[in-house]
Every structure is written in C-alpha cells, then in structure tokens.
Amino acid sequence: GCQTVALVGGAANCTIRFATAGIIRVSATYAHDPNFTGATNSSIQVVTRGQTSVSIPARATVTAPATVSYTASVSETSGSGALAGTLSFTKNGSAISGCQNLALTSGKATCAVTYSAGGVFTIAASYANDPNFSGSTGSVTQNVKGKPVFTSANSTTATVGRGFSFHVTATGFPSPTFTESGHLPRGVTFNASTGVLSGEPSNGTAG
C-alpha cells in the first residue's frame, strides 16, 4: 500500500503498523522522472512496548488450613498485539512453588495457594515483559483465620489461703479473646482482657 504512491502537492503519505518494539528506520525513495533524478531519505522511528496491568479478584476470608485458587488477568492498557509473556505468583514476597512462569490462556493464569496458619497475606502476580509489552504487577490481600491454640498449661492448682496468679495464653488470627465459664472459688477472679486468673481462694470453696 506504500509503493508507487502518487505525489499530491509534492508529498505522499504512508501508514505503517509496527508489530514489535524497537528502533526502526523508515525510508522513502523518489523515483526519477524525465525532469528530476531520484532521491532517498530516511528517519528513525522509536517504537516502545505497550503497557499492561495485572488484576487479581479479592477472595473471601478463609480459615486455615485452606487452599485458595487465584486467577490473575493481564490487560493491555496501550499498544496492540498478542501477549507473549508469563505470570509468576508470590506470597508475601516469596515465590510460590508451581506458580512460576505460567503461560497465559486468554490473558489469564491460575495459582493454588495453601495456608497452614492464620494471618494477613499479600498474593502478587507479575507479568514478565515480552517483545511487544512491558511487565506489570498486581496484588490482593488475603485474610486467613487461624484456629486458637492454647500456649499455656491446660490446668493450674491453687491453695486455700495462698495468693496465686496464672496467665492464660493462646495464639491465632485474629488474636483470640478469653471468656470465663463455670464456677470460680470465692476470692479468685479471671481478667478476660489480660487472660490472668488470680486471687486467694477462700476456705471452704472450690472450683
């Protein structure tokens, strides 16, 4: 479409579609006519990579242990052409085994992530640049509930007439809260906000 183009007012136009990024020389040649000799000139066209973005839909809170699948989508925000790069997933910045350099299917790739404990995790997917498009990264925050686990002894003994204190501790996410049930000996109290059971049991009471 750009060969033997007639001049209009001494100029001719040519539209070029660049399929790949790079530094490309474009030349135009004037064929001689009965009055003038031919000539050639050229210019350099810099073609940059198109831009991309990566998105990962948010997922509902889960309870550990759990396995959650994440599907990341790569979108072209500028440029045109086929996405030829790969996606790699990380959890809190660490590579996820089996989820590196995944090929895209219709611009998407899926990674299954296993959670063995509770917490707040960042799942990120990074698109590696290809000849036509630059790389990009998207992420999502995953909240994982962890079942409470007592880290203190499961029982304690107090002596009548003697003061004592016992600290109940537990781990989990969100942080566990404490409640009291049953009957405490007179003179003994439980502080639910601190997890401390303390006091001096009175004579003739038990619990």
N, CA, C and O of each residue as an XYZ file, in Angstrom:
828
protein
N       0.790     -1.205      0.000
C       0.000      0.000      0.000
C       0.827      1.262      0.000
O       0.288      2.364     -0.094
N       2.154      1.107      0.107
C       3.009      2.300      0.150
C       4.044      2.271     -0.980
O       5.114      2.870     -0.871
N       3.711      1.569     -2.060
C       4.602      1.520     -3.211
C       3.976      2.293     -4.371
O       2.774      2.199     -4.618
N       4.810      3.060     -5.076
C       4.374      3.852     -6.234
C       3.216      4.767     -5.848
O       2.176      4.782     -6.507
N       3.405      5.520     -4.785
C       2.384      6.443     -4.291
C       2.515      7.774     -5.029
O       3.593      8.368     -5.063
N       1.427      8.233     -5.613
C       1.461      9.486     -6.359
C       1.629     10.673     -5.420
O       1.121     10.665     -4.299
N       2.332     11.677     -5.877
C       2.538     12.894     -5.098
C       1.322     13.806     -5.195
O       0.709     13.940     -6.254
N       0.986     14.431     -4.065
C      -0.051     15.457     -4.025
C       0.568     16.676     -3.361
O       0.845     16.682     -2.162
N       0.778     17.711     -4.171
C       1.454     18.886     -3.624
C       2.869     18.576     -3.205
O       3.397     19.178     -2.271
N       3.489     17.630     -3.902
C       4.867     17.274     -3.606
C       5.039     16.360     -2.402
O       6.166     16.154     -1.951
N       3.949     15.803     -1.867
C       4.033     14.936     -0.683
C       3.215     13.671     -0.904
O       2.276     13.645     -1.699
N       3.596     12.627     -0.180
C       2.858     11.366     -0.209
C       2.828     10.801      1.200
O       3.777     10.979      1.965
N       1.758     10.129      1.542
C       1.590      9.569      2.890
C       1.632      8.048      2.869
O       1.212      7.414      1.901
N       2.143      7.476      3.948
C       2.180      6.029      4.138
C       1.907      5.724      5.607
O       2.564      6.267      6.496
N       0.955      4.872      5.846
C       0.638      4.464      7.223
C       1.281      3.111      7.497
O       1.099      2.157      6.741
N       2.043      3.044      8.601
C       2.787      1.828      8.929
C       2.326      1.301     10.283
O       2.209      2.066     11.240
N       2.068      0.026     10.366
C       1.762     -0.621     11.643
C       3.009     -1.373     12.100
O       3.510     -2.253     11.400
N       3.502     -1.011     13.287
C       4.698     -1.649     13.832
C       4.291     -2.807     14.725
O       3.630     -2.605     15.743
N       4.677     -4.009     14.354
C       4.258     -5.212     15.080
C       5.096     -5.461     16.327
O       4.628     -6.121     17.255
N       6.307     -4.954     16.370
C       7.188     -5.178     17.521
C       7.848     -3.867     17.910
O       7.951     -2.930     17.118
N       8.293     -3.836     19.161
C       9.003     -2.659     19.646
C      10.438     -2.666     19.127
O      10.980     -3.717     18.783
N      11.042     -1.485     19.075
C      12.428     -1.394     18.644
C      12.728     -0.055     18.006
O      11.893      0.850     18.016
N      13.926      0.069     17.450
C      14.349      1.259     16.721
C      14.340      0.901     15.243
O      15.113      0.053     14.798
N      13.470      1.544     14.491
C      13.213      1.136     13.112
C      13.489      2.306     12.171
O      13.068      3.437     12.412
N      14.210      1.998     11.095
C      14.493      3.017     10.080
C      13.424      2.947      8.985
O      13.182      1.888      8.406
N      12.794      4.083      8.716
C      11.788      4.185      7.661
C      12.358      5.044      6.529
O      12.806      6.169      6.749
N      12.331      4.498      5.335
C      12.918      5.192      4.179
C      11.861      5.470      3.125
O      10.894      4.722      2.978
N      12.059      6.539      2.408
C      11.211      6.885      1.270
C      12.109      7.183      0.073
O      13.098      7.908      0.183
N      11.751      6.622     -1.049
C      12.559      6.801     -2.258
C      11.716      7.430     -3.356
O      10.616      6.967     -3.658
N      12.255      8.500     -3.953
C      11.584      9.150     -5.085
C      12.186      8.603     -6.369
O      13.392      8.697     -6.598
N      11.329      8.034     -7.199
C      11.811      7.517     -8.478
C      12.014      8.682     -9.457
O      11.204      9.607     -9.515
N      13.099      8.620    -10.216
C      13.391      9.727    -11.130
C      12.282      9.852    -12.189
O      11.568      8.902    -12.511
N      12.187     11.061    -12.697
C      11.243     11.321    -13.792
C      12.023     12.006    -14.907
O      13.228     12.213    -14.762
N      11.377     12.363    -16.011
C      12.128     12.973    -17.119
C      12.846     14.257    -16.739
O      13.821     14.634    -17.388
N      12.381     14.933    -15.699
C      12.995     16.220    -15.347
C      13.891     16.172    -14.110
O      14.758     17.027    -13.929
N      13.673     15.157    -13.256
C      14.412     15.136    -11.985
C      14.985     13.746    -11.717
O      14.420     12.720    -12.095
N      16.122     13.768    -11.055
C      16.712     12.493    -10.643
C      16.022     11.990     -9.381
O      15.368     12.753     -8.670
N      16.177     10.707     -9.117
C      15.593     10.119     -7.912
C      16.384     10.490     -6.663
O      17.506     10.992     -6.742
N      15.779     10.234     -5.516
C      16.446     10.530     -4.233
C      15.826      9.660     -3.132
O      14.690      9.200     -3.246
N      16.584      9.456     -2.093
C      16.133      8.655     -0.946
C      16.477      9.378      0.341
O      17.538      9.992      0.459
N      15.573      9.301      1.302
C      15.858      9.833      2.633
C      15.192      8.911      3.651
O      14.315      8.118      3.307
N      15.605      9.022      4.869
C      15.058      8.120      5.905
C      15.025      8.826      7.248
O      15.660      9.863      7.438
N      14.271      8.246      8.180
C      14.224      8.742      9.560
C      14.116      7.547     10.491
O      13.752      6.443     10.087
N      14.440      7.800     11.733
C      14.402      6.735     12.744
C      13.107      6.837     13.534
O      12.761      7.908     14.033
N      12.399      5.736     13.645
C      11.180      5.664     14.448
C      11.431      4.763     15.658
O      11.766      3.588     15.513
N      11.264      5.332     16.850
C      11.395      4.539     18.082
C      10.009      4.025     18.460
O       9.083      4.807     18.677
N       9.878      2.710     18.536
C       8.608      2.068     18.884
C       8.762      1.441     20.269
O       9.536      0.501     20.448
N       8.037      1.954     21.223
C       8.135      1.436     22.591
C       7.140      0.297     22.810
O       6.182      0.127     22.056
N       7.398     -0.477     23.868
C       6.479     -1.548     24.219
C       5.148     -0.971     24.718
O       5.107      0.102     25.320
N       4.078     -1.697     24.457
C       2.794     -1.335     25.033
C       2.796     -1.584     26.536
O       3.659     -2.298     27.046
N       1.844     -1.005     27.240
C       1.758     -1.147     28.692
C       0.692     -2.185     29.072
O      -0.275     -2.404     28.342
N       0.895     -2.805     30.216
C      -0.042     -3.813     30.710
C      -0.423     -3.526     32.156
O       0.231     -2.737     32.838
N      -1.473     -4.167     32.608
C      -1.836     -4.150     34.027
C      -2.285     -5.548     34.417
O      -2.817     -6.299     33.599
N      -2.061     -5.885     35.686
C      -2.437     -7.208     36.205
C      -3.450     -7.027     37.326
O      -3.258     -6.197     38.214
N      -4.519     -7.796     37.287
C      -5.538     -7.725     38.335
C      -5.824     -9.117     38.880
O      -5.803    -10.107     38.149
N      -6.097     -9.170     40.207
C      -6.467    -10.417     40.877
C      -7.714    -10.135     41.700
O      -7.664     -9.286     42.589
N      -8.824    -10.805     41.447
C     -10.043    -10.559     42.233
C      -9.830    -10.894     43.707
O      -9.136    -11.854     44.042
N     -10.436    -10.091     44.582
C     -10.361    -10.344     46.023
C     -11.119    -11.622     46.360
O     -12.098    -11.968     45.699
N     -10.662    -12.310     47.383
C     -11.314    -13.523     47.837
C     -11.799    -13.337     49.273
O     -11.253    -12.537     50.033
N     -12.841    -14.096     49.626
C     -13.399    -14.008     50.973
C     -12.402    -14.560     51.994
O     -11.504    -15.328     51.649
N     -12.575    -14.158     53.249
C     -11.743    -14.675     54.328
C     -11.937    -16.182     54.458
O     -13.063    -16.675     54.381
N     -10.850    -16.906     54.652
C     -10.906    -18.358     54.819
C     -10.302    -18.724     56.168
O      -9.650    -17.902     56.813
N     -10.524    -19.962     56.585
C      -9.973    -20.464     57.846
C      -8.935    -21.531     57.557
O      -9.212    -22.493     56.841
N      -7.731    -21.366     58.114
C      -6.658    -22.338     57.912
C      -6.971    -23.642     58.643
O      -7.608    -23.623     59.696
N      -6.526    -24.778     58.089
C      -5.813    -24.911     56.822
C      -6.765    -24.796     55.633
O      -7.905    -25.259     55.687
N      -6.284    -24.180     54.572
C      -7.137    -23.973     53.404
C      -6.271    -23.792     52.167
O      -5.120    -23.364     52.254
N      -6.844    -24.125     51.014
C      -6.196    -23.890     49.727
C      -7.116    -23.005     48.898
O      -8.295    -23.310     48.722
N      -6.568    -21.909     48.393
C      -7.345    -20.937     47.631
C      -6.707    -20.766     46.253
O      -5.488    -20.631     46.139
N      -7.532    -20.773     45.212
C      -7.046    -20.566     43.846
C      -7.257    -19.106     43.442
O      -8.327    -18.536     43.657
N      -6.222    -18.518     42.855
C      -6.267    -17.133     42.391
C      -6.029    -17.110     40.881
O      -5.091    -17.728     40.376
N      -6.892    -16.389     40.175
C      -6.732    -16.227     38.731
C      -6.377    -14.778     38.446
O      -7.162    -13.870     38.718
N      -5.186    -14.569     37.894
C      -4.724    -13.224     37.543
C      -4.977    -12.977     36.061
O      -4.793    -13.861     35.224
N      -5.406    -11.751     35.758
C      -5.688    -11.361     34.373
C      -4.740    -10.256     33.945
O      -4.507     -9.306     34.692
N      -4.198    -10.379     32.755
C      -3.308     -9.364     32.189
C      -4.084     -8.600     31.119
O      -4.652     -9.199     30.206
N      -4.102     -7.282     31.237
C      -4.810     -6.433     30.277
C      -3.822     -5.511     29.580
O      -2.841     -5.069     30.179
N      -4.086     -5.226     28.318
C      -3.286     -4.269     27.560
C      -3.865     -2.881     27.787
O      -5.015     -2.619     27.435
N      -3.072     -1.992     28.374
C      -3.537     -0.623     28.591
C      -3.094      0.314     27.477
O      -3.639      1.409     27.339
N      -2.111     -0.101     26.681
C      -1.709      0.637     25.485
C      -0.990     -0.327     24.563
O      -0.471     -1.353     25.003
N      -0.963      0.009     23.280
C      -0.331     -0.868     22.310
C      -1.302     -1.912     21.807
O      -2.473     -1.921     22.186
N      -0.815     -2.785     20.958
C      -1.633     -3.854     20.407
C      -0.748     -5.032     20.063
O       0.470     -4.905     19.940
N      -1.383     -6.178     19.911
C      -0.631     -7.388     19.615
C      -0.926     -8.460     20.637
O      -1.712     -8.258     21.563
N      -0.287     -9.603     20.460
C      -0.525    -10.742     21.345
C       0.383    -10.678     22.572
O       1.565    -10.352     22.467
N      -0.187    -10.992     23.736
C       0.606    -11.084     24.966
C       1.390    -12.394     24.932
O       0.808    -13.476     24.856
N       2.712    -12.282     24.989
C       3.560    -13.470     24.855
C       4.377    -13.752     26.103
O       5.210    -14.659     26.096
N       4.158    -12.992     27.187
C       4.913    -13.199     28.420
C       4.273    -14.237     29.318
O       3.327    -14.914     28.917
N       4.790    -14.364     30.537
C       4.285    -15.331     31.516
C       3.956    -14.636     32.830
O       4.368    -13.501     33.066
N       3.212    -15.330     33.678
C       2.854    -14.830     35.009
C       3.536    -15.662     36.080
O       3.636    -16.885     35.974
N       4.008    -14.968     37.125
C       4.600    -15.647     38.286
C       3.963    -15.085     39.556
O       3.752    -13.878     39.668
N       3.658    -15.969     40.514
C       2.958    -15.586     41.733
C       3.888    -15.640     42.943
O       4.798    -16.467     43.012
N       3.636    -14.732     43.902
C       4.362    -14.736     45.173
C       3.378    -14.606     46.330
O       2.282    -14.067     46.174
N       3.782    -15.106     47.486
C       3.025    -14.947     48.726
C       3.914    -14.227     49.713
O       4.950    -14.752     50.122
N       3.513    -13.018     50.101
C       4.333    -12.178     50.981
C       5.756    -12.037     50.448
O       6.721    -12.042     51.212
N       5.872    -11.911     49.130
C       7.157    -11.664     48.505
C       7.962    -12.898     48.163
O       8.999    -12.784     47.509
N       7.520    -14.085     48.585
C       8.251    -15.322     48.303
C       7.581    -16.084     47.159
O       6.356    -16.192     47.099
N       8.405    -16.609     46.256
C       7.876    -17.343     45.111
C       7.059    -18.547     45.565
O       7.437    -19.244     46.507
N       5.946    -18.784     44.897
C       5.077    -19.921     45.204
C       5.444    -21.068     44.275
O       5.414    -20.920     43.053
N       5.787    -22.203     44.855
C       6.187    -23.364     44.063
C       5.053    -23.783     43.135
O       3.891    -23.857     43.537
N       5.414    -24.053     41.893
C       4.425    -24.482     40.911
C       3.668    -23.348     40.260
O       2.813    -23.582     39.406
N       3.973    -22.103     40.657
C       3.258    -20.930     40.118
C       4.218    -19.916     39.520
O       3.990    -18.709     39.601
N       5.293    -20.411     38.920
C       6.268    -19.532     38.295
C       6.257    -19.716     36.779
O       6.153    -20.834     36.276
N       6.366    -18.594     36.059
C       6.448    -18.608     34.595
C       5.296    -19.382     33.960
O       5.499    -20.228     33.089
N       4.074    -19.069     34.420
C       2.893    -19.735     33.889
C       2.479    -19.104     32.566
O       2.405    -17.880     32.450
N       2.210    -19.941     31.570
C       1.742    -19.452     30.286
C       0.320    -18.916     30.420
O      -0.463    -19.400     31.238
N       0.004    -17.929     29.620
C      -1.328    -17.326     29.652
C      -2.297    -18.108     28.765
O      -1.944    -18.598     27.692
N      -3.531    -18.203     29.259
C      -4.638    -18.722     28.458
C      -5.710    -17.650     28.434
O      -6.325    -17.353     29.458
N      -5.935    -17.063     27.249
C      -6.864    -15.929     27.122
C      -6.496    -14.812     28.083
O      -7.369    -14.163     28.657
N      -5.186    -14.590     28.256
C      -4.705    -13.495     29.104
C      -4.741    -13.781     30.587
O      -4.594    -12.859     31.390
N      -4.935    -15.052     30.982
C      -5.072    -15.381     32.398
C      -4.205    -16.580     32.781
O      -3.821    -17.392     31.939
N      -3.906    -16.663     34.092
C      -3.215    -17.823     34.659
C      -3.684    -17.989     36.097
O      -4.009    -17.008     36.767
N      -3.719    -19.234     36.571
C      -4.265    -19.549     37.895
C      -3.207    -20.211     38.769
O      -2.410    -21.024     38.301
N      -3.217    -19.846     40.050
C      -2.282    -20.404     41.033
C      -3.053    -20.817     42.283
O      -3.871    -20.047     42.788
N      -2.801    -22.022     42.784
C      -3.413    -22.510     44.020
C      -2.442    -22.294     45.173
O      -1.294    -22.735     45.118
N      -2.909    -21.609     46.223
C      -2.066    -21.260     47.375
C      -2.610    -21.949     48.620
O      -3.810    -21.893     48.892
N      -1.732    -22.595     49.371
C      -2.118    -23.302     50.595
C      -1.740    -22.468     51.817
O      -0.627    -21.952     51.911
N      -2.681    -22.345     52.749
C      -2.460    -21.633     54.008
C      -2.537    -22.627     55.150
O      -3.552    -23.298     55.330
N      -1.469    -22.720     55.915
C      -1.436    -23.636     57.046
C      -1.669    -22.934     58.373
O      -1.896    -23.586     59.392
N      -1.614    -21.618     58.366
C      -1.815    -20.834     59.588
C      -2.520    -19.537     59.238
O      -2.555    -19.126     58.078
N      -3.081    -18.898     60.255
C      -3.786    -17.643     60.039
C      -2.848    -16.464     59.874
O      -1.659    -16.547     60.184
N      -3.406    -15.353     59.374
C      -2.634    -14.138     59.203
C      -3.167    -13.315     58.044
O      -4.210    -13.621     57.466
N      -2.430    -12.265     57.720
C      -2.753    -11.417     56.581
C      -1.658    -11.618     55.544
O      -0.478    -11.422     55.835
N      -2.045    -12.006     54.344
C      -1.078    -12.363     53.307
C      -1.309    -11.509     52.054
O      -2.440    -11.151     51.724
N      -0.204    -11.194     51.367
C      -0.278    -10.492     50.095
C       0.073    -11.459     48.978
O       1.181    -11.994     48.929
N      -0.886    -11.678     48.075
C      -0.661    -12.519     46.912
C      -0.460    -11.596     45.713
O      -1.327    -10.781     45.398
N       0.684    -11.725     45.048
C       1.004    -10.861     43.914
C       1.262    -11.713     42.676
O       1.773    -12.829     42.767
N       0.901    -11.168     41.523
C       1.180    -11.813     40.238
C       1.923    -10.810     39.359
O       1.480     -9.675     39.183
N       3.053    -11.243     38.812
C       3.877    -10.363     37.986
C       3.933    -10.894     36.557
O       4.225    -12.064     36.312
N       3.641     -9.987     35.622
C       3.726    -10.340     34.200
C       5.105     -9.983     33.686
O       5.536     -8.834     33.793
N       5.805    -10.973     33.122
C       7.128    -10.726     32.554
C       6.969    -10.088     31.186
O       6.151    -10.533     30.382
N       7.753     -9.038     30.915
C       7.614     -8.340     29.639
C       7.921     -9.270     28.468
O       8.660    -10.244     28.606
N       7.340     -8.949     27.316
C       7.589     -9.691     26.086
C       8.049     -8.694     25.025
O       8.170     -7.507     25.330
N       8.308     -9.124     23.801
C       8.800     -8.177     22.791
C       7.871     -6.995     22.532
O       8.321     -5.940     22.086
N       6.558     -7.168     22.812
C       5.606     -6.110     22.489
C       5.107     -5.327     23.693
O       4.663     -4.187     23.550
N       5.174     -5.931     24.892
C       4.556     -5.315     26.060
C       5.491     -5.334     27.265
O       6.268     -6.269     27.460
N       5.393     -4.276     28.066
C       6.174     -4.182     29.301
C       5.512     -5.007     30.395
O       4.322     -5.313     30.322
N       6.289     -5.362     31.402
C       5.775     -6.133     32.521
C       5.001     -5.268     33.501
O       5.098     -4.041     33.468
N       4.237     -5.905     34.367
C       3.465     -5.202     35.398
C       3.134     -6.193     36.509
O       3.293     -7.403     36.351
N       2.672     -5.653     37.634
C       2.365     -6.484     38.803
C       1.049     -6.045     39.428
O       0.764     -4.850     39.508
N       0.255     -7.000     39.865
C      -0.972     -6.745     40.612
C      -0.988     -7.597     41.859
O      -0.320     -8.629     41.907
N      -1.736     -7.190     42.870
C      -1.748     -7.949     44.115
C      -3.111     -7.869     44.784
O      -3.946     -7.032     44.443
N      -3.312     -8.755     45.738
C      -4.545     -8.794     46.521
C      -4.180     -9.215     47.940
O      -3.230     -9.972     48.142
N      -4.936     -8.724     48.923
C      -4.714     -9.092     50.326
C      -5.684    -10.201     50.713
O      -6.886    -10.113     50.459
N      -5.143    -11.242     51.330
C      -5.956    -12.373     51.773
C      -5.914    -12.477     53.290
O      -4.845    -12.620     53.882
N      -7.094    -12.405     53.918
C      -7.191    -12.628     55.364
C      -7.491    -14.095     55.620
O      -8.403    -14.672     55.028
N      -6.710    -14.686     56.507
C      -6.874    -16.103     56.840
C      -7.045    -16.237     58.344
O      -6.170    -15.843     59.115
N      -8.161    -16.787     58.750
C      -8.382    -17.020     60.174
C      -7.598    -18.252     60.621
O      -7.537    -19.265     59.924
N      -6.997    -18.131     61.816
C      -6.282    -19.263     62.391
C      -6.985    -19.725     63.656
O      -7.281    -18.905     64.526
N      -7.257    -21.006     63.777
C      -7.939    -21.520     64.956
C      -7.090    -21.266     66.211
O      -5.878    -21.483     66.184
N      -7.712    -20.809     67.310
C      -6.944    -20.548     68.532
C      -6.282    -21.824     69.067
O      -6.873    -22.904     69.058
N      -5.071    -21.669     69.521
C      -4.321    -22.776     70.127
C      -3.744    -22.278     71.447
O      -3.009    -21.290     71.475
N      -4.077    -22.965     72.544
C      -3.545    -22.559     73.841
C      -2.056    -22.845     73.899
O      -1.598    -23.927     73.533
N      -1.301    -21.841     74.371
C       0.143    -21.996     74.535
C       0.540    -22.078     76.004
O       1.704    -22.321     76.322
N      -0.418    -21.878     76.892
C      -0.153    -22.043     78.331
C      -0.601    -23.444     78.750
O      -1.215    -24.168     77.967
N      -0.287    -23.819     79.989
C      -0.716    -25.120     80.510
C      -2.237    -25.207     80.501
O      -2.915    -24.186     80.622
N      -2.785    -26.426     80.357
C      -4.240    -26.558     80.273
C      -4.915    -26.651     81.639
O      -6.133    -26.814     81.722
N      -4.120    -26.547     82.721
C      -4.724    -26.527     84.058
C      -3.748    -25.890     85.050
O      -2.553    -25.779     84.778
N      -4.273    -25.476     86.196
C      -3.443    -24.927     87.264
C      -4.081    -25.278     88.611
O      -5.268    -25.594     88.679
N      -3.297    -25.220     89.660
C      -3.780    -25.562     91.004
C      -3.491    -24.405     91.961
O      -2.389    -23.855     91.976
N      -4.482    -24.053     92.742
C      -4.315    -23.000     93.749
C      -4.563    -23.595     95.130
O      -5.299    -24.572     95.269
N      -3.947    -23.004     96.148
C      -4.075    -23.485     97.531
C      -4.882    -22.476     98.349
O      -4.678    -21.267     98.244
N      -5.797    -22.991     99.162
C      -6.635    -22.135    100.003
C      -5.752    -21.271    100.895
O      -4.817    -21.748    101.538
N      -6.083    -19.985    100.910
C      -5.357    -19.062    101.770
C      -4.054    -18.553    101.192
O      -3.347    -17.786    101.846
N      -3.719    -18.966     99.971
C      -2.476    -18.508     99.366
C      -2.792    -17.814     98.027
O      -3.534    -18.327     97.189
N      -2.200    -16.643     97.874
C      -2.402    -15.927     96.630
C      -1.682    -16.617     95.471
O      -0.624    -17.220     95.653
N      -2.257    -16.521     94.310
C      -1.616    -17.126     93.137
C      -2.024    -16.320     91.899
O      -2.946    -15.505     91.939
N      -1.316    -16.572     90.810
C      -1.634    -15.942     89.529
C      -1.253    -16.905     88.408
O      -0.192    -17.529     88.434
N      -2.138    -17.009     87.431
C      -1.900    -17.902     86.298
C      -2.302    -17.166     85.025
O      -3.418    -16.660     84.911
N      -1.375    -17.115     84.068
C      -1.605    -16.373     82.822
C      -2.004    -17.341     81.714
O      -1.227    -18.221     81.343
N      -3.212    -17.177     81.189
C      -3.692    -17.994     80.076
C      -3.249    -17.323     78.775
O      -3.520    -16.142     78.558
N      -2.570    -18.076     77.916
C      -2.105    -17.533     76.639
C      -2.547    -18.440     75.492
O      -2.706    -19.649     75.659
N      -2.741    -17.832     74.332
C      -3.150    -18.585     73.139
C      -2.731    -17.816     71.897
O      -2.562    -16.597     71.937
N      -2.564    -18.538     70.791
C      -2.250    -17.923     69.504
C      -3.405    -18.161     68.537
O      -4.238    -19.045     68.743
N      -3.437    -17.367     67.494
C      -4.476    -17.484     66.471
C      -4.640    -16.152     65.776
O      -4.093    -15.141     66.216
N      -5.400    -16.151     64.676
C      -5.682    -14.914     63.960
C      -7.142    -14.912     63.542
O      -7.626    -15.870     62.940
N      -7.854    -13.809     63.870
C      -7.433    -12.660     64.688
C      -7.054    -13.097     66.111
O      -7.327    -14.228     66.512
N      -6.431    -12.199     66.861
C      -5.970    -12.541     68.202
C      -7.123    -13.089     69.033
O      -8.195    -12.484     69.068
N      -6.923    -14.228     69.707
C      -8.001    -14.841     70.495
C      -8.449    -13.942     71.645
O      -7.657    -13.176     72.195
N      -9.718    -14.046     71.995
C     -10.250    -13.388     73.188
C     -10.666    -14.467     74.179
O     -10.942    -15.601     73.790
N     -10.712    -14.112     75.462
C     -10.999    -15.086     76.509
C     -12.344    -14.807     77.168
O     -12.751    -13.657     77.333
N     -13.021    -15.884     77.537
C     -14.241    -15.782     78.330
C     -14.180    -16.815     79.450
O     -13.472    -17.817     79.356
N     -14.919    -16.554     80.483
C     -14.932    -17.440     81.663
C     -16.253    -18.200     81.705
O     -17.314    -17.627     81.459
N     -16.183    -19.482     82.017
C     -17.393    -20.286     82.200
C     -17.195    -21.190     83.410
O     -16.063    -21.489     83.792
N     -18.275    -21.612     83.997
C     -18.173    -22.464     85.185
C     -18.125    -21.637     86.461
O     -18.516    -20.470     86.467
N     -17.643    -22.249     87.550
C     -17.644    -21.617     88.874
C     -16.227    -21.454     89.385
O     -15.470    -22.422     89.460
N     -15.864    -20.214     89.740
C     -14.559    -19.948     90.316
C     -14.663    -19.933     91.839
O     -15.684    -19.507     92.379
N     -13.630    -20.389     92.537
C     -13.628    -20.311     94.010
C     -13.770    -18.856     94.463
O     -13.323    -17.932     93.784
N     -14.402    -18.675     95.625
C     -14.525    -17.338     96.172
C     -13.127    -16.767     96.416
O     -12.250    -17.442     96.955
N     -12.939    -15.504     96.006
C     -11.639    -14.865     96.158
C     -10.765    -14.956     94.919
O      -9.670    -14.395     94.882
N     -11.249    -15.666     93.903
C     -10.483    -15.820     92.657
C     -11.245    -15.147     91.519
O     -12.458    -15.313     91.392
N     -10.535    -14.394     90.702
C     -11.156    -13.716     89.562
C     -10.368    -14.005     88.288
O      -9.187    -14.351     88.318
N     -11.061    -13.851     87.189
C     -10.416    -14.014     85.877
C     -10.591    -12.734     85.089
O     -11.710    -12.268     84.877
N      -9.461    -12.162     84.650
C      -9.472    -10.937     83.844
C      -9.467    -11.342     82.368
O      -8.436    -11.757     81.838
N     -10.637    -11.219     81.700
C     -10.758    -11.678     80.313
C      -9.898    -10.861     79.364
O      -9.473    -11.380     78.332
N      -9.629     -9.604     79.680
C      -8.846     -8.753     78.772
C      -7.362     -9.086     78.809
O      -6.661     -8.904     77.814
N      -6.874     -9.578     79.958
C      -5.452     -9.920     80.069
C      -5.196    -11.415     80.091
O      -4.067    -11.856     79.875
N      -6.239    -12.201     80.351
C      -6.077    -13.646     80.442
C      -5.449    -14.102     81.748
O      -4.901    -15.202     81.818
N      -5.520    -13.277     82.779
C      -4.881    -13.616     84.064
C      -5.941    -14.097     85.055
O      -6.926    -13.411     85.323
N      -5.709    -15.294     85.588
C      -6.524    -15.862     86.661
C      -5.732    -15.684     87.958
O      -4.603    -16.161     88.069
N      -6.330    -14.992     88.941
C      -5.551    -14.684     90.141
C      -6.469    -14.516     91.347
O      -7.693    -14.449     91.234
N      -5.822    -14.451     92.498
C      -6.561    -14.237     93.739
C      -6.062    -15.143     94.847
O      -4.991    -15.743     94.757
N      -6.884    -15.226     95.915
C      -6.566    -16.079     97.066
C      -7.827    -16.870     97.422
O      -8.771    -16.316     97.986
N      -7.843    -18.157     97.095
C      -9.055    -18.965     97.349
C      -9.417    -18.957     98.827
O      -8.561    -19.115     99.698
N     -10.718    -18.766     99.090
C     -11.192    -18.770    100.480
C     -11.413    -20.184    100.968
O     -11.653    -21.101    100.183
N     -11.328    -20.348    102.281
C     -11.533    -21.653    102.893
C     -12.986    -22.129    102.647
O     -13.932    -21.349    102.760
N     -13.134    -23.394    102.318
C     -14.445    -23.950    102.116
C     -15.016    -23.732    100.742
O     -16.199    -23.995    100.529
N     -14.212    -23.255     99.780
C     -14.688    -23.070     98.414
C     -13.835    -23.903     97.466
O     -12.683    -24.228     97.756
N     -14.413    -24.227     96.362
C     -13.686    -24.999     95.339
C     -14.233    -24.601     93.973
O     -15.314    -24.022     93.877
N     -13.495    -24.909     92.936
C     -13.948    -24.602     91.588
C     -12.994    -25.149     90.567
O     -13.214    -24.986     89.366
